[in-house]
Structure formats: structure tokens, C-alpha cells
Short mmCIF file of C-alpha atoms in Angstrom, two decimals:
data_model
loop_
_atom_site.label_atom_id
_atom_site.label_comp_id
_atom_site.label_asym_id
_atom_site.label_seq_id
_atom_site.Cartn_x
_atom_site.Cartn_y
_atom_site.Cartn_z
CA MET A 162 12.91 -28.75 36.87
CA ASN A 163 9.46 -29.39 35.50
CA HIS A 164 8.42 -33.00 34.66
CA SER A 165 8.72 -32.70 31.17
CA SER A 166 12.36 -31.03 30.72
CA PHE A 167 13.40 -34.11 34.03
CA LYS A 168 12.40 -36.54 31.56
CA ARG A 169 14.23 -35.45 28.85
CA VAL A 170 17.44 -34.12 30.81
CA LEU A 171 16.84 -38.18 32.60
CA LEU A 172 16.58 -39.65 28.70
CA ALA A 173 19.67 -37.78 27.57
CA SER A 174 21.58 -39.12 30.65
CA THR A 175 20.33 -42.66 30.04
CA ALA A 176 21.20 -42.69 26.10
CA PHE A 177 24.70 -41.42 27.17
CA ALA A 178 24.83 -43.76 29.99
CA PHE A 179 24.10 -46.49 27.72
CA ALA A 180 26.29 -45.27 24.89
CA ALA A 181 29.21 -45.08 27.30
CA ALA A 182 28.44 -48.27 28.96
CA LEU A 183 28.54 -50.09 25.54
CA THR A 184 31.72 -48.47 24.59
CA ALA A 185 33.42 -49.44 27.85
CA CYS A 186 32.19 -53.11 28.35
CA GLY A 187 30.87 -54.24 24.94
CA GLU A 188 30.96 -57.35 24.05
CA PRO A 189 33.99 -59.47 22.77
CA VAL A 190 33.38 -59.80 19.08
CA GLU A 191 32.49 -56.03 19.04
CA LYS A 192 36.06 -55.34 20.88
CA SER A 193 38.04 -57.22 18.63
CA LEU A 194 36.47 -55.46 15.68
CA VAL A 195 37.74 -52.16 17.41
CA LYS A 196 40.91 -54.29 17.68
CA GLN A 197 41.27 -54.43 13.92
CA GLU A 198 41.11 -50.58 13.73
CA ALA A 199 43.61 -49.40 15.98
CA ALA A 200 44.52 -45.71 14.44
CA PRO A 201 40.99 -44.25 14.81
CA VAL A 202 40.45 -46.35 18.47
CA ALA A 203 43.82 -44.49 19.49
CA ALA A 204 42.72 -40.86 18.10
CA ALA A 205 39.73 -41.22 19.70
CA ASP A 206 41.10 -42.16 22.99
CA SER A 207 43.03 -38.85 22.93
CA ALA A 208 40.55 -36.67 22.33
CA PRO A 209 38.87 -34.78 24.95
CA VAL A 210 35.51 -36.39 26.04
CA VAL A 211 32.63 -34.33 26.46
CA ASP A 212 29.91 -35.23 28.78
CA VAL A 213 26.97 -33.54 26.65
CA ALA A 214 24.05 -34.90 29.27
CA ASP A 215 26.26 -33.44 32.05
CA ILE A 216 26.26 -30.02 30.16
CA ILE A 217 22.60 -29.82 29.74
CA SER A 218 22.12 -30.83 33.70
CA ARG A 219 23.89 -27.82 34.18
CA ALA A 220 22.11 -25.84 31.84
CA GLN A 221 19.33 -26.55 32.92
CA ALA A 222 20.15 -26.00 37.35
CA SER A 223 21.40 -22.69 35.97
CA HIS A 224 18.55 -21.80 34.10
CA GLU A 225 16.52 -22.77 36.87
CA LYS A 226 18.29 -20.43 39.22
CA SER A 227 17.62 -17.71 36.58
CA VAL A 228 14.14 -18.11 36.72
CA ALA A 229 14.22 -18.34 41.10
CA MET A 230 15.58 -14.79 40.83
CA SER A 231 12.90 -13.64 38.62
CA HIS A 232 15.54 -13.07 36.01
CA GLY A 233 14.86 -16.13 33.29
CA TRP A 234 15.43 -15.92 29.72
CA THR A 235 12.69 -17.17 27.60
CA ARG A 236 15.09 -18.51 24.94
CA THR A 237 17.17 -20.80 27.46
CA GLN A 238 14.84 -23.44 28.04
CA PRO A 239 13.52 -24.31 24.38
CA LEU A 240 17.59 -24.88 23.59
CA ILE A 241 17.90 -26.91 26.50
CA ASN A 242 15.12 -28.93 25.06
CA LYS A 243 16.34 -29.16 21.51
CA ALA A 244 20.16 -29.81 23.05
CA SER A 245 18.20 -32.96 24.84
CA ASP A 246 16.57 -34.13 22.07
CA ALA A 247 19.42 -34.41 19.84
CA LEU A 248 21.05 -36.04 21.79
CA THR A 249 18.81 -38.10 22.38
CA SER A 250 18.62 -39.02 18.84
CA GLY A 251 22.34 -39.50 18.32
CA GLU A 252 23.04 -36.02 16.91
CA THR A 253 25.77 -35.12 19.35
CA ASP A 254 27.42 -32.56 17.99
CA ALA A 255 25.01 -30.23 17.30
CA ALA A 256 23.59 -31.67 21.13
CA GLN A 257 26.84 -30.07 22.65
CA GLU A 258 26.91 -27.16 20.72
CA MET A 259 23.32 -26.14 21.82
CA ALA A 260 23.99 -27.30 24.97
CA GLU A 261 27.23 -24.80 25.43
CA ARG A 262 24.87 -21.98 24.49
CA ALA A 263 21.47 -22.74 26.54
CA LEU A 264 24.64 -23.05 29.49
CA GLY A 265 26.24 -19.54 28.60
CA MET A 266 23.08 -18.27 28.26
CA ALA A 267 21.32 -19.39 31.95
CA ASP A 268 24.60 -18.70 33.45
CA ALA A 269 24.41 -14.83 31.93
CA ALA A 270 20.81 -14.76 33.41
CA VAL A 271 21.93 -15.57 36.70
CA ALA A 272 24.82 -12.87 36.96
CA GLN A 273 22.56 -10.20 34.95
CA ALA A 274 20.72 -11.23 38.24
CA GLU A 275 23.32 -10.69 40.70
CA ILE A 276 24.67 -7.38 39.32
CA GLU A 277 21.04 -5.70 39.01
CA LYS A 278 20.32 -6.53 42.99
CA THR A 279 22.35 -3.26 43.04
CA ALA A 280 22.91 -1.62 39.81
CA TRP A 281 19.32 -0.77 39.47
CA GLN A 282 19.71 1.71 42.10
CA ALA A 283 21.64 4.07 39.63
CA ARG A 284 19.01 4.18 37.13
CA VAL A 285 16.02 5.95 40.00
CA PRO A 286 15.91 9.59 38.88
CA LYS A 287 17.17 11.76 41.85
CA MET B 129 35.48 -10.60 72.99
CA LYS B 130 33.10 -12.62 71.08
CA SER B 131 29.75 -10.63 72.40
CA LEU B 132 31.68 -7.31 71.51
CA SER B 133 31.68 -8.46 68.01
CA LEU B 134 28.43 -9.82 67.76
CA SER B 135 27.21 -6.70 69.05
CA PHE B 136 29.24 -4.52 66.44
CA ILE B 137 27.80 -6.95 64.13
CA LEU B 138 24.12 -6.54 64.98
CA GLY B 139 24.86 -2.54 64.79
CA ALA B 140 25.84 -2.60 61.79
CA LEU B 141 23.15 -4.89 60.66
CA LEU B 142 20.77 -2.37 62.43
CA ALA B 143 21.96 0.83 61.03
CA SER B 144 22.26 -0.69 57.48
CA THR B 145 18.55 -1.36 57.95
CA LEU B 146 17.62 2.27 58.74
CA ALA B 147 19.73 3.49 56.09
CA HIS B 148 18.22 1.27 53.57
CA ASN B 149 14.98 2.44 55.19
CA ALA B 150 15.57 5.83 55.36
CA SER B 151 16.05 5.99 51.65
CA ALA B 152 13.07 4.56 50.70
CA ASP B 153 10.91 7.97 49.97
CA PRO B 154 7.99 7.38 48.12
CA GLU B 155 6.55 10.92 47.57
CA ALA B 156 10.14 11.87 47.00
CA ASP B 157 10.52 9.17 44.17
CA ARG B 158 7.43 10.23 42.50
CA LEU B 159 8.20 14.06 42.37
CA ALA B 160 11.57 13.17 41.15
CA LEU B 161 10.15 11.30 38.47
CA ARG B 162 7.36 14.40 37.60
CA SER B 163 10.13 16.82 37.49
CA LEU B 164 12.19 14.17 34.95
CA TYR B 165 9.60 14.64 33.08
CA GLU B 166 8.57 18.49 32.94
CA LYS B 167 12.43 18.59 31.49
CA ARG B 168 12.30 16.36 29.01
CA PHE B 169 9.01 17.24 27.25
CA PRO B 170 8.73 20.76 28.40
CA ASP B 171 5.94 21.63 26.58
CA ILE B 172 3.78 18.88 27.77
CA PRO B 173 2.35 18.80 30.79
CA VAL B 174 3.10 15.92 32.80
CA ASP B 175 -0.79 14.82 33.48
CA ALA B 176 -1.27 14.78 29.90
CA HIS B 177 0.80 11.58 29.74
CA ILE B 178 -2.14 9.79 30.63
CA ASP B 179 -2.79 9.56 27.19
CA GLY B 180 0.76 7.81 26.76
CA ALA B 181 2.25 7.52 23.55
CA TYR B 182 -0.72 9.98 22.40
CA ALA B 183 0.53 12.52 24.19
CA LEU B 184 3.79 12.84 22.59
CA ASP B 185 2.85 12.09 19.08
CA GLU B 186 0.09 14.33 17.46
CA ALA B 187 -0.31 11.95 14.23
CA LYS B 188 -0.69 9.49 16.13
CA ARG B 189 -3.01 10.90 18.57
CA GLU B 190 -5.08 11.82 15.78
CA GLN B 191 -5.61 8.28 14.54
CA TRP B 192 -6.26 7.89 18.27
CA LEU B 193 -8.52 9.76 18.79
CA GLU B 194 -10.59 9.11 15.84
CA MET B 195 -10.46 5.50 17.02
CA GLU B 196 -11.73 6.38 20.00
CA ASP B 197 -15.36 7.64 18.61
CA PHE B 198 -16.41 4.13 18.18
CA PRO B 199 -14.36 2.77 21.03
CA PRO B 200 -13.77 -1.22 20.37
CA TYR B 201 -13.76 -2.07 24.26
CA GLU B 202 -16.99 -0.59 24.26
CA PHE B 203 -18.86 -3.80 24.03
CA THR B 204 -16.75 -5.23 27.23
CA VAL B 205 -18.03 -2.30 29.75
CA ASP B 206 -21.45 -2.95 28.44
CA ASP B 207 -20.80 -7.11 29.15
CA GLY B 208 -18.94 -5.86 32.35
CA GLU B 209 -22.25 -3.92 33.51
CA THR B 210 -24.16 -6.88 32.96
CA LEU B 211 -21.83 -8.76 35.08
CA TYR B 212 -21.90 -6.06 37.71
CA ASP B 213 -25.00 -5.58 37.99
CA THR B 214 -26.29 -9.15 38.11
CA ALA B 215 -26.76 -10.27 41.89
CA PHE B 216 -25.19 -13.38 43.43
CA ALA B 217 -27.03 -16.17 44.13
CA ASN B 218 -27.43 -15.00 48.28
CA GLY B 219 -28.83 -11.52 46.49
CA LYS B 220 -25.87 -9.67 47.27
CA THR B 221 -23.87 -7.79 44.89
CA TYR B 222 -20.31 -6.19 43.98
CA ALA B 223 -21.74 -2.71 44.96
CA ASP B 224 -21.69 -4.90 48.70
CA CYS B 225 -18.18 -5.57 48.51
CA LEU B 226 -16.57 -2.07 46.99
CA GLY B 227 -17.91 0.46 49.45
CA PRO B 228 -19.94 3.74 49.22
CA ASP B 229 -17.93 4.93 45.89
CA ALA B 230 -18.99 1.55 44.12
CA PRO B 231 -18.11 1.44 40.99
CA ALA B 232 -16.15 4.33 40.73
CA VAL B 233 -13.57 3.09 42.77
CA LYS B 234 -10.48 2.31 40.71
CA GLN B 235 -8.47 5.20 41.91
CA HIS B 236 -7.83 3.33 45.32
CA PHE B 237 -6.11 0.60 43.58
CA PRO B 238 -3.83 -1.53 44.29
CA ARG B 239 -3.83 -1.04 47.86
CA PHE B 240 -1.60 -2.70 50.68
CA ASP B 241 -3.77 -4.61 53.14
CA THR B 242 -2.53 -4.86 56.32
CA VAL B 243 -4.02 -8.19 57.45
CA SER B 244 -2.34 -10.13 54.53
CA GLY B 245 0.86 -8.25 54.49
CA GLN B 246 0.29 -7.61 50.75
CA VAL B 247 -0.74 -5.20 47.95
CA VAL B 248 -4.36 -6.13 46.69
CA THR B 249 -5.23 -5.23 43.36
CA LEU B 250 -8.99 -4.59 42.15
CA GLU B 251 -8.82 -8.19 40.37
CA GLN B 252 -8.20 -9.70 43.51
CA THR B 253 -10.33 -7.99 45.32
CA VAL B 254 -13.66 -8.61 42.32
CA ASN B 255 -12.46 -12.41 43.24
CA GLN B 256 -12.70 -11.82 47.24
CA CYS B 257 -16.32 -10.49 46.48
CA ARG B 258 -17.22 -13.53 44.49
CA ARG B 259 -15.51 -16.17 46.84
CA ASP B 260 -17.03 -14.40 49.61
CA ASN B 261 -20.37 -14.65 48.35
CA GLY B 262 -20.22 -18.58 47.68
CA GLU B 263 -19.68 -17.47 43.69
CA ALA B 264 -16.91 -19.48 41.47
CA GLU B 265 -13.40 -17.15 40.95
CA TYR B 266 -12.81 -15.74 37.26
CA GLU B 267 -9.46 -16.64 36.18
CA TYR B 268 -7.67 -13.37 35.71
CA MET B 269 -7.22 -12.81 32.20
CA SER B 270 -10.73 -14.04 31.55
CA ALA B 271 -13.11 -11.97 29.37
CA GLU B 272 -15.25 -12.35 32.58
CA MET B 273 -12.60 -10.25 34.84
CA ASN B 274 -11.34 -7.99 31.88
CA ALA B 275 -15.07 -7.22 31.41
CA ILE B 276 -15.80 -6.50 35.07
CA THR B 277 -12.75 -4.08 35.56
CA ALA B 278 -13.26 -2.39 32.18
CA TYR B 279 -16.79 -1.23 33.86
CA ILE B 280 -15.62 -0.60 37.01
CA ALA B 281 -12.23 1.75 35.28
CA TYR B 282 -14.95 3.31 32.96
CA GLN B 283 -16.91 4.31 35.73
CA SER B 284 -13.79 5.92 37.69
CA ARG B 285 -13.03 7.82 35.02
CA GLY B 286 -12.25 10.91 35.56
CA GLU B 287 -11.22 10.31 39.35
CA LYS B 288 -7.72 10.60 40.25
CA ILE B 289 -5.28 8.25 41.54
CA ASP B 290 -5.41 8.34 45.25
CA ILE B 291 -2.65 5.15 46.47
CA VAL B 292 -1.56 4.75 49.78
CA ILE B 293 1.74 3.56 51.49
CA PRO B 294 0.51 3.16 55.20
CA ASP B 295 2.60 3.47 57.71
CA ASP B 296 3.97 -0.25 57.88
CA PRO B 297 7.26 -1.88 56.96
CA ARG B 298 5.61 -4.01 54.82
CA ALA B 299 3.98 -2.27 52.77
CA LEU B 300 7.62 -0.22 52.35
CA ALA B 301 9.07 -2.99 51.66
CA ALA B 302 6.26 -3.94 48.61
CA TYR B 303 6.56 -0.61 47.61
CA GLU B 304 10.48 -1.10 47.13
CA SER B 305 10.48 -4.51 45.48
CA GLY B 306 8.11 -3.40 42.61
CA LYS B 307 10.37 -0.17 42.37
CA GLU B 308 13.70 -2.50 42.17
CA PHE B 309 11.49 -4.60 39.44
CA PHE B 310 11.03 -1.58 37.07
CA TYR B 311 14.41 -0.50 37.08
CA GLU B 312 16.09 -3.70 37.16
CA ARG B 313 17.35 -4.61 33.57
CA ARG B 314 15.97 -8.24 32.64
CA GLY B 315 15.89 -11.12 29.89
CA GLN B 316 18.18 -11.54 27.05
CA LEU B 317 17.99 -8.07 25.40
CA ASN B 318 18.84 -6.64 29.13
CA PHE B 319 16.19 -3.77 28.97
CA ALA B 320 14.49 -2.48 32.38
CA CYS B 321 11.35 -1.04 32.31
CA SER B 322 12.75 2.03 32.66
CA SER B 323 15.22 1.47 29.54
CA CYS B 324 12.03 2.32 27.79
CA HIS B 325 9.62 4.27 29.78
CA ILE B 326 12.34 6.69 31.66
CA GLN B 327 15.45 6.85 29.72
CA MET B 328 14.37 6.46 25.97
CA SER B 329 10.84 7.77 26.46
CA GLY B 330 9.58 10.06 23.67
CA ASN B 331 12.19 8.46 21.27
CA MET B 332 10.72 5.70 18.72
CA LEU B 333 11.57 2.38 18.86
CA ARG B 334 10.90 0.39 15.15
CA ALA B 335 7.40 2.39 14.42
CA GLU B 336 6.19 2.62 17.86
CA ARG B 337 6.64 6.00 20.10
CA LEU B 338 7.77 5.14 23.73
CA SER B 339 5.87 6.53 25.95
CA ALA B 340 6.72 7.69 29.41
CA ALA B 341 6.03 5.72 32.57
CA LEU B 342 3.79 8.39 34.21
CA GLY B 343 0.33 7.77 33.85
CA GLN B 344 0.71 4.09 32.35
CA VAL B 345 -1.28 2.49 34.66
CA THR B 346 -4.42 5.25 34.55
CA HIS B 347 -6.07 3.60 30.97
CA TRP B 348 -5.82 0.24 32.05
CA PRO B 349 -7.82 -2.44 31.39
CA ALA B 350 -7.32 -1.56 27.77
CA TYR B 351 -7.82 -3.08 23.96
CA ARG B 352 -4.99 -3.88 22.40
CA PHE B 353 -5.25 -4.29 18.41
CA ARG B 354 -2.69 -6.76 18.89
CA TRP B 355 -5.01 -8.60 20.65
CA GLU B 356 -8.08 -8.09 19.18
CA GLU B 357 -9.52 -7.93 22.85
CA VAL B 358 -9.73 -6.10 26.50
CA GLY B 359 -6.36 -6.90 28.65
CA SER B 360 -5.07 -6.39 31.65
CA LEU B 361 -1.96 -4.58 32.98
CA HIS B 362 -0.45 -7.42 33.92
CA ARG B 363 -1.08 -9.57 30.52
CA ARG B 364 0.93 -6.08 29.16
CA TYR B 365 3.43 -6.58 32.06
CA MET B 366 3.98 -10.09 30.69
CA GLN B 367 4.31 -9.07 27.08
CA CYS B 368 6.58 -6.20 27.81
CA ASN B 369 8.99 -9.02 29.57
CA THR B 370 8.43 -11.62 26.77
CA GLN B 371 9.62 -8.64 24.34
CA VAL B 372 12.93 -8.05 25.94
CA ARG B 373 13.46 -11.98 25.79
CA ALA B 374 12.76 -12.32 29.76
CA GLU B 375 10.44 -14.99 31.17
CA PRO B 376 7.15 -13.87 31.95
CA LEU B 377 5.80 -13.58 35.43
CA ARG B 378 2.46 -14.67 36.50
CA ALA B 379 -0.70 -12.31 36.23
CA GLN B 380 -1.45 -11.57 39.70
CA SER B 381 1.96 -12.88 41.36
CA GLU B 382 3.27 -10.93 44.25
CA MET B 383 5.95 -9.33 42.07
CA TYR B 384 3.72 -7.93 39.41
CA ARG B 385 1.41 -6.33 42.34
CA ASN B 386 4.50 -5.12 43.93
CA LEU B 387 4.96 -3.90 40.44
CA GLU B 388 1.78 -1.87 40.34
CA TYR B 389 1.77 -0.64 43.48
CA PHE B 390 5.16 1.69 42.68
CA MET B 391 3.84 2.61 39.36
CA THR B 392 0.49 3.71 40.34
CA TYR B 393 1.91 5.31 43.41
CA MET B 394 3.84 7.21 41.09
CA SER B 395 0.66 8.73 38.93
CA ASN B 396 -0.89 9.42 42.31
CA THR B 397 -2.69 12.70 41.26
CA MET B 398 -3.20 11.66 37.60
CA GLU B 399 -6.76 11.08 36.35
CA LEU B 400 -8.23 7.91 35.31
CA ASN B 401 -9.14 7.32 31.72
CA GLY B 402 -9.70 3.64 31.34
CA PRO B 403 -10.28 1.61 29.50
CA SER B 404 -8.61 2.82 26.61
CA SER B 405 -7.56 1.81 23.05
CA ARG B 406 -3.73 0.84 22.02
CA LYS B 407 -2.26 -0.44 19.08
#
């Protein structure tokens, strides 16, 4: 991971952890405010928690693996960067959508590298 | 029992290695590729593929030949000649590094260096020469490097490619590595070099005719109108990779050098005709 990408993921992770900490350990005043809105909290509690920073991290790791196998795709890293930026600026839904796409692309690149370890031989003219 | 199993595994590994080496036959690969193009383009002599897509498309060939009347790489060749003829600070010249046939030596590059165990390109040899004589290296994609190699290519015109794969398992491994890269699909568009230049050679890709793989290395460095300057074969590799949305490698990276080794061996006996112009 280059310094800039690492910084992005670190920033995104920190922002997410900070937000999570606020939710879990917020001040009593905020808690009391939340308690007054019982229904939305219950709905939020039942929704699955998506860790966008984790998806970004996995996409980054998978992309780096594909690059190390000489099979990186050009559009993956820019998408990871955009997802990180979106997460940092609080656009969680957009960040999640981009992070999932980046993860899919990175995993596909690794799969391509694995398949091509042997598949290329069938293309050699005999 | 344990030692028996170990012996079996070692035996299997050895057999597998031998089988792999036995299957690596560069000359058989070259002849098979020539045969493929002979069958695909029966009206075009295989050696005519040194003109790339212009061997396959008469209308484009006419335009190209007209452009060659005033070749856009001419100034670069002139610059290269000046650089080539200018002695280093110690009084020596490139000719002292490149041997008695210098500057007409391109037909021997890339070559396998049994000391380093790696493929060595003409560009690396130019920089080695500069280092050995106390001069700063050129950037591989610099105007100076393109000029020097364009001049050497120009002086080597008409020579026939003569790439040797020495009897060294490392040389064969480098060849195989380049071959694998050539046939492997990569990038988001899932293309191999062979997808365009073997499987679909002769067909149109948008407005461009896809050239044959044979003869592709004979005319570099080339002036590309898209680049508006002379550039290297490795720059073209980078562009090809990027076009299929694959992360390009560095110019003169080991993989690209191995790819050049494989591709140039495939074009053995073909005539050098660089530098050239391409769209």
C-alpha cells in the first residue's frame, strides 16, 4: 500500500471508529435525546451494521495482491480512493457502494491471475 | 515409509520439471507462429508483417508510405547521431561499448546475459556504457534515450533479427516468462496480447487494423502520432496494458524485458525496419 492510500484508509478507519465511539459512548445528554426517539433507534439497531472502512481495507489488500501478481486493474485504486474520500466526508452510502464495487474488481483481478496461471497455455499455437 | 514418500514426491517434482523444460521449445514456437500467419494470410508473405497493420490494409499502407516520404522520426535520428558521435568526458564513445559492428547492432537485442542471469535490452546497454564511462544514465523514456536507440535502429535497418537463447535454464525461464505474459489475459477487459495480435489479427478494432504479432518488434522505437514523438517499445507495452485496463509495468521492468525477449525471438530472421511511424 502506498503512503497516500494508506493515509486514506487510515483516515477513513479513524473517522469510522470515531463515529462508532460517539454512538456507543456518547455523552448522557445525547443518549437521552436518542432515547426520546425510541422507534428510529429500534429500527437502526435491527439493521445490519456495515463496516465500510473494513470493505475498503479488504479492497485495498486484494488490489495489492493482484498488482503483486502483475494483474492489477487500472480502475480499482481510483475507486478505492473515491470510496475513502466519500467515507471521510460522511457519504456512507456512496462510500459503501464504491467500496463494494472496488472489492469485487480487486477479487476478480486476483481470480484472473489465478486462472491465467494455466489457462494461457491453451492459446499457444501448436 | 516416510523416506519412500519423500522419494516419491521428489521424483514427481523432478519429472514435472523435466516435462516442463521439455515442453519449452522456442524454435518450435516460432515455426508454429509463422505457420499460423501463413495459413491466416496466404496472400501475404510472413516477412511482410514487419510493416505491421500496413501489411494487411492496402489503403492504410498507401497513406503510411506517403507519410514516410517525410518521416516524422527524422529529427530524432539526427539528434541520436549527434549524441552517438559525441565522445564521453574520458574520450571514449558508444562504439567502444557496442563492439565492432556498432552502431548496427540492434539485431542482437535483447540478449540474455549469463553473468546477471537476466535479459538485457539495448536501452540498458546504452546506460551500462554511460555508467562504465563515468556518465549519468538516461531516463529510459527520455528524449535522449529514444534518440540514441532510434539512431542505432536506423543504422541497423536491413539486418535480420538474430536472437539467441543460450543453453542456460535461466535463459529458457526468461523466454517462458515472456511467453506466458504474452498469452495471459489481463486487465478489466480480459485481453491477452495474443487476443488482438493472434486471435483477432487482421480484424478491425474500432478504426484500427490489428497487426500480426510477428514483426511487431522490428520497427522500434517509433514515432506515434498519438504521442507526437518517438517512443519505445516498452512505452507501447504500457499503453497496450492500459488500454485493456491493466496496471502497466515499468519500462525496462524484468517482465517487459522478458516479453521483449520472447517477441523478438518469435521475429527471428525478420528484417529490421526501424524507426518507423505509426498512428
